[in-house]
Amino acid sequence: MNKIIVTIGRQFGSGGHNVGKALAHSLQIPYYDRNLIEMASQKSGIEVGLLSYYDERTSPSSLMKAKGGEAAAKGVSVGESLFQVQSQLILDIARAGSCVIVGRCADYILRDFPELFSVFITAPVPERLARVMDRNHMPEEDAAAALEKVDQQRAVYYNFYTGKQWGAPESYHLTVDSSILGIEG
């Protein structure tokens, strides 16, 4: 099998995580999403909980500096340190072989890889709301606030680090509405 690198950007609640997992399983290749935070923690020495907080968010300021290690010595914020470490991990993973990577600007980081195929997963708000309410056991009002907040954080993060527009069709090879064929489709 030829090397395959698929990156997935996604709206919150669109099912991008599940689509990526199912695709990786179907192709029998490694899948990376939240586990990149744990890998970044091991590589950087920064605590997982702190990195989780800054995952796919830009740091509002550099007041929260990385604790210990090279990043702290350079005065790098936790968010910037996480982006740098995850970027290197994503490059290393892609160089090693086929993979599916969800989020974290992976499409931009791997833009020079000829094997790259980038996808953006979307869905109408009612379907995303239902998924978030079910998955997180949230009332509709809280789920709606979460959709707005997480999508905005992802957009700011993506736009900041890539100079591209998060969710814009021209930023990806393919945009898919998960409500049409479902997660399995």
CSV table of C-alpha atoms in Angstrom, one decimal:
chain,number,residue,atom,x,y,z
A,1,MET,CA,0.0,0.0,0.0
A,2,ASN,CA,1.2,3.5,-0.8
A,3,LYS,CA,1.7,6.0,2.0
A,4,ILE,CA,-1.6,7.8,2.9
A,5,ILE,CA,-1.7,10.9,5.1
A,6,VAL,CA,-5.2,12.2,5.9
A,7,THR,CA,-5.8,15.2,8.0
A,8,ILE,CA,-9.2,16.1,9.3
A,9,GLY,CA,-10.4,19.6,10.4
A,10,ARG,CA,-13.8,19.6,11.9
A,11,GLN,CA,-16.6,21.7,13.4
A,12,PHE,CA,-17.3,20.8,17.0
A,13,GLY,CA,-20.0,18.1,17.1
A,14,SER,CA,-19.6,17.2,13.4
A,15,GLY,CA,-18.3,13.8,14.2
A,16,GLY,CA,-14.8,14.5,12.8
A,17,HIS,CA,-13.2,12.5,15.7
A,18,ASN,CA,-15.3,9.5,14.9
A,19,VAL,CA,-14.9,9.8,11.1
A,20,GLY,CA,-11.1,9.9,11.5
A,21,LYS,CA,-11.1,6.9,13.8
A,22,ALA,CA,-13.3,4.9,11.5
A,23,LEU,CA,-11.2,5.9,8.5
A,24,ALA,CA,-8.0,4.9,10.2
A,25,HIS,CA,-9.5,1.6,11.2
A,26,SER,CA,-10.8,0.9,7.7
A,27,LEU,CA,-7.4,1.8,6.2
A,28,GLN,CA,-5.6,-0.1,9.0
A,29,ILE,CA,-3.3,2.9,9.7
A,30,PRO,CA,-2.5,4.8,12.9
A,31,TYR,CA,-4.9,7.4,14.2
A,32,TYR,CA,-3.9,10.6,16.1
A,33,ASP,CA,-6.1,13.1,17.8
A,34,ARG,CA,-6.1,13.8,21.6
A,35,ASN,CA,-3.2,11.3,22.1
A,36,LEU,CA,-1.0,14.0,20.5
A,37,ILE,CA,-1.4,16.0,23.8
A,38,GLU,CA,0.0,13.1,25.8
A,39,MET,CA,2.8,12.6,23.4
A,40,ALA,CA,3.6,16.4,23.6
A,41,SER,CA,3.6,16.2,27.4
A,42,GLN,CA,6.1,13.4,27.3
A,43,LYS,CA,8.3,15.2,24.8
A,44,SER,CA,8.1,18.6,26.5
A,45,GLY,CA,7.9,17.7,30.2
A,46,ILE,CA,4.9,20.0,30.5
A,47,GLU,CA,2.0,18.5,32.5
A,48,VAL,CA,-0.8,16.9,30.4
A,49,GLY,CA,-3.6,18.9,32.1
A,50,LEU,CA,-2.0,22.2,31.3
A,51,LEU,CA,-1.4,21.2,27.6
A,52,SER,CA,-5.0,20.0,27.4
A,53,TYR,CA,-6.2,23.4,28.4
A,54,TYR,CA,-4.3,25.0,25.5
A,55,ASP,CA,-5.1,22.3,22.9
A,56,GLU,CA,-6.2,24.0,19.7
A,57,ARG,CA,-6.3,27.5,21.4
A,58,THR,CA,-4.0,30.4,21.0
A,59,SER,CA,-2.6,31.8,24.2
A,60,PRO,CA,-4.2,35.1,25.1
A,61,SER,CA,-0.9,36.3,26.5
A,62,SER,CA,2.5,35.0,27.3
A,63,LEU,CA,1.9,35.2,31.0
A,64,MET,CA,1.5,31.5,31.3
A,65,LYS,CA,5.0,30.4,30.5
A,66,ALA,CA,6.1,26.8,30.1
A,67,LYS,CA,7.5,25.3,33.3
A,68,GLY,CA,10.9,23.8,32.9
A,69,GLY,CA,12.8,22.8,29.9
A,70,GLU,CA,13.9,24.7,26.8
A,71,ALA,CA,10.6,26.5,26.2
A,72,ALA,CA,10.7,28.1,29.7
A,73,ALA,CA,14.2,29.3,29.2
A,74,LYS,CA,13.2,31.1,26.0
A,75,GLY,CA,10.0,32.6,27.6
A,76,VAL,CA,7.7,30.7,25.3
A,77,SER,CA,4.0,30.5,26.3
A,78,VAL,CA,2.4,27.1,27.0
A,79,GLY,CA,0.2,27.5,23.9
A,80,GLU,CA,3.2,28.3,21.6
A,81,SER,CA,5.2,25.5,23.2
A,82,LEU,CA,2.4,23.0,22.6
A,83,PHE,CA,2.1,24.1,19.0
A,84,GLN,CA,5.8,23.7,18.4
A,85,VAL,CA,6.0,20.3,20.0
A,86,GLN,CA,2.9,19.0,18.3
A,87,SER,CA,4.1,20.3,15.0
A,88,GLN,CA,7.3,18.4,15.3
A,89,LEU,CA,5.4,15.2,16.4
A,90,ILE,CA,3.0,15.5,13.4
A,91,LEU,CA,6.0,15.9,11.0
A,92,ASP,CA,7.7,12.8,12.6
A,93,ILE,CA,4.5,10.8,12.4
A,94,ALA,CA,3.9,11.6,8.8
A,95,ARG,CA,7.5,10.9,7.9
A,96,ALA,CA,7.2,7.5,9.6
A,97,GLY,CA,4.3,6.3,7.5
A,98,SER,CA,0.6,6.4,6.8
A,99,CYS,CA,-1.7,8.1,9.3
A,100,VAL,CA,-4.9,9.9,10.0
A,101,ILE,CA,-4.5,13.1,12.1
A,102,VAL,CA,-7.4,15.1,13.5
A,103,GLY,CA,-7.1,18.9,14.0
A,104,ARG,CA,-4.0,20.7,15.3
A,105,CYS,CA,-3.3,22.5,11.9
A,106,ALA,CA,-2.0,19.2,10.6
A,107,ASP,CA,-3.1,20.0,7.1
A,108,TYR,CA,-0.9,23.1,7.2
A,109,ILE,CA,2.0,21.5,9.0
A,110,LEU,CA,2.1,18.7,6.4
A,111,ARG,CA,1.3,20.9,3.3
A,112,ASP,CA,4.5,19.9,1.5
A,113,PHE,CA,3.8,16.2,1.8
A,114,PRO,CA,2.6,14.9,-1.6
A,115,GLU,CA,0.7,12.1,0.1
A,116,LEU,CA,-1.5,14.6,2.0
A,117,PHE,CA,-5.2,14.6,1.6
A,118,SER,CA,-7.0,17.2,3.8
A,119,VAL,CA,-10.6,17.0,4.8
A,120,PHE,CA,-12.9,19.3,6.7
A,121,ILE,CA,-16.0,17.8,8.4
A,122,THR,CA,-19.0,19.9,8.9
A,123,ALA,CA,-22.7,19.4,9.7
A,124,PRO,CA,-25.8,21.6,10.3
A,125,VAL,CA,-26.2,23.1,13.7
A,126,PRO,CA,-29.2,20.9,14.8
A,127,GLU,CA,-27.2,17.7,14.1
A,128,ARG,CA,-24.1,19.0,15.9
A,129,LEU,CA,-26.2,20.1,18.8
A,130,ALA,CA,-27.8,16.7,19.1
A,131,ARG,CA,-24.4,15.0,19.0
A,132,VAL,CA,-22.9,17.2,21.6
A,133,MET,CA,-26.0,17.0,23.9
A,134,ASP,CA,-25.9,13.2,23.7
A,135,ARG,CA,-22.2,12.7,24.0
A,136,ASN,CA,-21.6,15.2,26.8
A,137,HIS,CA,-25.0,14.8,28.5
A,138,MET,CA,-25.6,18.6,28.2
A,139,PRO,CA,-28.8,20.6,28.0
A,140,GLU,CA,-29.4,22.3,24.6
A,141,GLU,CA,-28.4,25.8,25.9
A,142,ASP,CA,-25.0,24.6,27.2
A,143,ALA,CA,-24.4,22.6,24.0
A,144,ALA,CA,-25.2,25.6,21.8
A,145,ALA,CA,-22.7,27.7,23.9
A,146,ALA,CA,-20.1,25.0,23.6
A,147,LEU,CA,-20.5,24.8,19.8
A,148,GLU,CA,-20.0,28.5,19.4
A,149,LYS,CA,-17.1,28.6,21.9
A,150,VAL,CA,-15.1,25.6,20.6
A,151,ASP,CA,-15.6,26.5,16.9
A,152,GLN,CA,-14.4,30.1,17.6
A,153,GLN,CA,-11.3,28.8,19.5
A,154,ARG,CA,-10.5,26.4,16.6
A,155,ALA,CA,-11.0,29.1,14.0
A,156,VAL,CA,-8.8,31.6,15.9
A,157,TYR,CA,-6.1,28.9,16.4
A,158,TYR,CA,-6.1,27.7,12.8
A,159,ASN,CA,-6.2,31.1,11.3
A,160,PHE,CA,-3.4,32.3,13.6
A,161,TYR,CA,-1.0,29.5,12.9
A,162,THR,CA,-1.8,28.9,9.2
A,163,GLY,CA,-2.7,32.3,7.8
A,164,LYS,CA,-5.6,30.5,6.1
A,165,GLN,CA,-9.3,30.5,6.9
A,166,TRP,CA,-10.6,27.6,9.1
A,167,GLY,CA,-13.4,25.8,7.4
A,168,ALA,CA,-13.1,27.6,4.1
A,169,PRO,CA,-13.3,25.1,1.2
A,170,GLU,CA,-10.2,26.5,-0.4
A,171,SER,CA,-8.2,25.5,2.7
A,172,TYR,CA,-8.9,21.8,2.3
A,173,HIS,CA,-9.0,19.2,-0.5
A,174,LEU,CA,-12.5,18.0,0.5
A,175,THR,CA,-15.3,19.4,2.6
A,176,VAL,CA,-17.9,16.8,3.8
A,177,ASP,CA,-21.2,17.3,5.6
A,178,SER,CA,-21.4,14.3,8.0
A,179,SER,CA,-25.2,14.6,8.3
A,180,ILE,CA,-25.7,13.4,4.7
A,181,LEU,CA,-24.1,10.0,4.8
A,182,GLY,CA,-23.6,9.7,8.6
A,183,ILE,CA,-20.3,8.9,10.3
A,184,GLU,CA,-19.9,5.5,8.7
A,185,GLY,CA,-20.7,6.9,5.2
